[in-house]
Amino acid sequence: METETLWDWSYVAEILPILAGAAVVTIEATLIGFALAAVIGLVLAILRFAVPALSWPVAALVEFIRSTPLLIQIFFLFFVFPEFGIVLDAFTAGVLALGLHYGAYCSEVYRAGLEAVPRGQWEAAIALNLGQTTTFRDIILPQALPPIVPALGNYLVALFKETPLLSAIAVLELMQTAKILGSETFRYNEPITLVGLFFLAMSLVSAAAIRLVERYLKRRVAR
Amino acid sequence: MGVRSLVAILALTIALIAVLGSQPQWAVFMPGLLEGTWITVMVALLGSALAVVAGLAAGLARLYAPTPIRWVASTYVEVFRGTSALVQLFWLFFVLPQFGLSLEPFTVAVLGLGLNVGAYGSEVVRGAIQAVPRGQWEASTALNMTRPQMLRRIILPQAFVAMVPPWGNLFIELLKSTALVSLITLGDLAFRAQQMNQTTMRTIPIFTLVLLIYLAISLVITIGMRSLEGRLGKGLARGRGAR
Amino acid sequence: MTMPMVRFDKVTKRYGPLTVLDQLDLDVARGEKVAIIGPSGSGKTTVLRMIMTLERIDDGVIYVEGEPLTHMTRNGRLVPADARHIRQVRAKIGMVFQHFNLFPHMTALANCTEAPMTVLRLKRKEAEERAGDLLAMVGLADKRGHYPSQLSGGQQQRVAIARALAMRPKVMLFDEVTSALDPELVGEVLNVIRKLGAEHDLTMLMVTHQMGFAKEFADRVCFFYQGRIAEQGSPSELFGAPKNDRTRQFLRAVLEAG
């Protein structure tokens, strides 16, 4: 039945609760995915920094991940594990893919942060005979991390905006839910537009939040 | 990494694809994948062209246009940057028909990806123009040039050289985003891969080849942009030099 | 009394709470060579930048050859000028900058032909002839095909002078044009300026720290202090027998440093 109205508010009211539930899934995927990415990125960066032999292989891996589509990586992880006997559910596979993909990006950010710490800090640590681990943990990382927080924040937002890709393996996040609603009622306008507005709103809010963090960090350094 | 090393890696990648692709168990996938690659490359090329046009238009508009046009450009940029490419593709594919405008998947792909990357591109354009040293503006003013003359002859030529590396990154992002068009039924490389995988479940051969092909195209883009940067930068004393 | 080439009429310039130029009155006669000296922050560079319309006036009027620069007369009253008027008057003024500001993507010759072709609409042949002559005058005829990155600081500054002269201005502004140069390159630029002063009937205003050059070259020296002219006079008067305390202080400090 072709409806004439472009925007049906009662339909909106109907689907809003369903979309809200899906939004929770989206946010879960974002947070877990980013937590993974932050950790993987740090591990990769430290490996590259501390173990010269691994420098080239890690760099190659990072470039490979950054040069190929996230969607393919999601498919790959989802379908390849069963071949080795492990069956991952879609959510886990998706979050894993997000974590690996953005872990590669984060590792570059960490690398920049580490390289920005003045050489003199390393030399002072050696002069004081601090061990490698202590140096890293107490001297280098505390200086390397704060300046790169905004860059990491940008990747958090980027990851959030890529969660719709998980719809390709049927994870019930926002995009998949919107598509299902649309296909059930043949009204795609409201669900997809609402999802779009949700992402837009979150994007603007997080951009403002990152700017605040940037300003806060600048003041700390200035003092 | 110099252009030479990149070309070497590209050669290696293509060799690997050729070797693996001629393995009896793997060769069966090659024709289909290559067909998909053609679609992917076409979408990437046309989408990139649109992105450059949109990015230049929006970037210049946000800097120099009268307020109403500037407002339109800003809205375009914020909306397309704030929502993800897939949402935009789905909106164009599923929602536009309900307004009476039904577009081919290929058109939706080029339009959606081009406008998406163009929004990010407008920021690159703005940044590059604003990075041109103030002294260039002042010298041009002292020589009594009009603003359009200044932009055309002095500022933009210098800005273009600075723009090449970031645009290179954006073109690679666009290439990666082409995989999304498989989700609106366009028969690109990702679509073929998924299709073949559904029917044969031979995940490793299919996706290994697919990842290598994307890597190869990615390298071609990087090499192209580096060479362009090198040729444009002739005469300009750019401190950045070779990365 | 003949009309001054440049006249500042109670010109004031403020940056927020800071008054950089304070109701400045200044007349420069046609063909006069004026050196402007003073401590940093005294407003001397601002004077040049305002003539070149790189800074806006807060109060007062600047006249060039009798015509207001950033104002125009309409119905007998002074109103802010439109772009066309400003460009018309600005065409008489040329400027050389402390950091040269050459166009890095163009050769020396192209730097000098760009504005004559684009703004004055000269044909390429004519513009290249003019540029070639000027580059020869500043001693760089053999460098016309070189890019700025291939030239020394002194050479770049000389190209910058040729570039400004290619527009045939009546007033030339020199903003600390040797301050960014290595000491051994200063002389070649000053020589070109000397030559300019001798051969052309140019009105020249220069902000400079080269006291020796100012003494020998200028017709008049103005000492700026806190946005006003504290003292002005012929070089022998100002350098030989300064009347103002501040002038004496400044000259002493400069001599000690030199």
mmCIF file of C-alpha atoms in Angstrom, chain B residues 132-150 152-158 161 232-238, chain C residues 49 52-55 86-88 90-91 93-95 97 100-106 111 114-115 117-119 121 147-149 163-164 167:
data_model
loop_
_atom_site.group_PDB
_atom_site.id
_atom_site.type_symbol
_atom_site.label_atom_id
_atom_site.label_comp_id
_atom_site.label_asym_id
_atom_site.label_seq_id
_atom_site.Cartn_x
_atom_site.Cartn_y
_atom_site.Cartn_z
ATOM 1 C CA VAL B 132 50.034 29.377 2.738
ATOM 2 C CA PRO B 133 52.270 31.940 4.487
ATOM 3 C CA ARG B 134 50.696 35.307 5.181
ATOM 4 C CA GLY B 135 53.612 37.014 3.439
ATOM 5 C CA GLN B 136 52.360 35.674 0.105
ATOM 6 C CA TRP B 137 49.044 37.455 0.598
ATOM 7 C CA GLU B 138 50.816 40.644 1.611
ATOM 8 C CA ALA B 139 53.213 40.601 -1.328
ATOM 9 C CA SER B 140 50.290 40.060 -3.705
ATOM 10 C CA THR B 141 48.394 42.940 -2.098
ATOM 11 C CA ALA B 142 51.473 45.130 -2.410
ATOM 12 C CA LEU B 143 51.551 44.302 -6.130
ATOM 13 C CA ASN B 144 47.917 45.435 -6.302
ATOM 14 C CA MET B 145 46.385 42.116 -7.351
ATOM 15 C CA THR B 146 42.666 41.493 -6.910
ATOM 16 C CA ARG B 147 41.624 38.643 -4.656
ATOM 17 C CA PRO B 148 40.633 36.307 -7.509
ATOM 18 C CA GLN B 149 44.001 37.009 -9.162
ATOM 19 C CA MET B 150 45.831 36.313 -5.907
ATOM 20 C CA ARG B 152 44.388 31.822 -8.924
ATOM 21 C CA ARG B 153 48.027 32.741 -9.540
ATOM 22 C CA ILE B 154 49.731 32.752 -6.161
ATOM 23 C CA ILE B 155 47.804 31.094 -3.346
ATOM 24 C CA LEU B 156 46.092 28.063 -4.897
ATOM 25 C CA PRO B 157 49.178 26.849 -6.806
ATOM 26 C CA GLN B 158 51.040 26.743 -3.511
ATOM 27 C CA VAL B 161 51.160 21.072 -3.499
ATOM 28 C CA LEU B 232 54.433 19.630 -8.388
ATOM 29 C CA GLY B 233 56.973 20.433 -5.707
ATOM 30 C CA LYS B 234 59.696 21.223 -8.218
ATOM 31 C CA GLY B 235 61.067 24.657 -7.454
ATOM 32 C CA LEU B 236 59.285 24.911 -4.137
ATOM 33 C CA ALA B 237 61.548 24.625 -1.133
ATOM 34 C CA ARG B 238 59.331 22.314 0.865
ATOM 35 C CA ARG C 49 51.902 48.694 6.429
ATOM 36 C CA MET C 52 50.341 49.648 1.767
ATOM 37 C CA THR C 53 46.771 49.017 3.046
ATOM 38 C CA LEU C 54 47.897 45.903 4.913
ATOM 39 C CA GLU C 55 46.483 47.384 8.129
ATOM 40 C CA ILE C 86 41.711 51.679 -3.029
ATOM 41 C CA ARG C 87 43.330 49.705 -5.830
ATOM 42 C CA GLN C 88 43.557 52.792 -7.963
ATOM 43 C CA ARG C 90 47.427 51.721 -4.128
ATOM 44 C CA ALA C 91 48.830 51.269 -7.628
ATOM 45 C CA ILE C 93 52.831 52.306 -3.983
ATOM 46 C CA GLY C 94 55.275 49.430 -3.894
ATOM 47 C CA MET C 95 56.733 47.528 -0.948
ATOM 48 C CA PHE C 97 59.322 43.050 2.846
ATOM 49 C CA PHE C 100 61.162 38.878 0.839
ATOM 50 C CA ASN C 101 57.830 37.042 0.257
ATOM 51 C CA LEU C 102 58.877 35.954 -3.232
ATOM 52 C CA PHE C 103 56.499 33.540 -4.968
ATOM 53 C CA PRO C 104 58.268 30.195 -4.468
ATOM 54 C CA HIS C 105 56.632 28.446 -7.405
ATOM 55 C CA MET C 106 57.897 31.014 -9.935
ATOM 56 C CA ASN C 111 58.037 36.827 -10.085
ATOM 57 C CA GLU C 114 53.395 38.214 -12.837
ATOM 58 C CA ALA C 115 51.842 41.438 -11.574
ATOM 59 C CA MET C 117 50.864 40.936 -16.812
ATOM 60 C CA THR C 118 47.969 40.127 -14.501
ATOM 61 C CA VAL C 119 47.269 43.579 -13.075
ATOM 62 C CA ARG C 121 47.694 43.774 -18.506
ATOM 63 C CA TYR C 147 63.745 29.757 -8.367
ATOM 64 C CA PRO C 148 63.843 31.598 -5.013
ATOM 65 C CA SER C 149 64.965 28.429 -3.250
ATOM 66 C CA ARG C 163 59.473 42.835 -8.607
ATOM 67 C CA ALA C 164 58.133 45.877 -6.799
ATOM 68 C CA MET C 167 54.866 48.031 -11.266
#
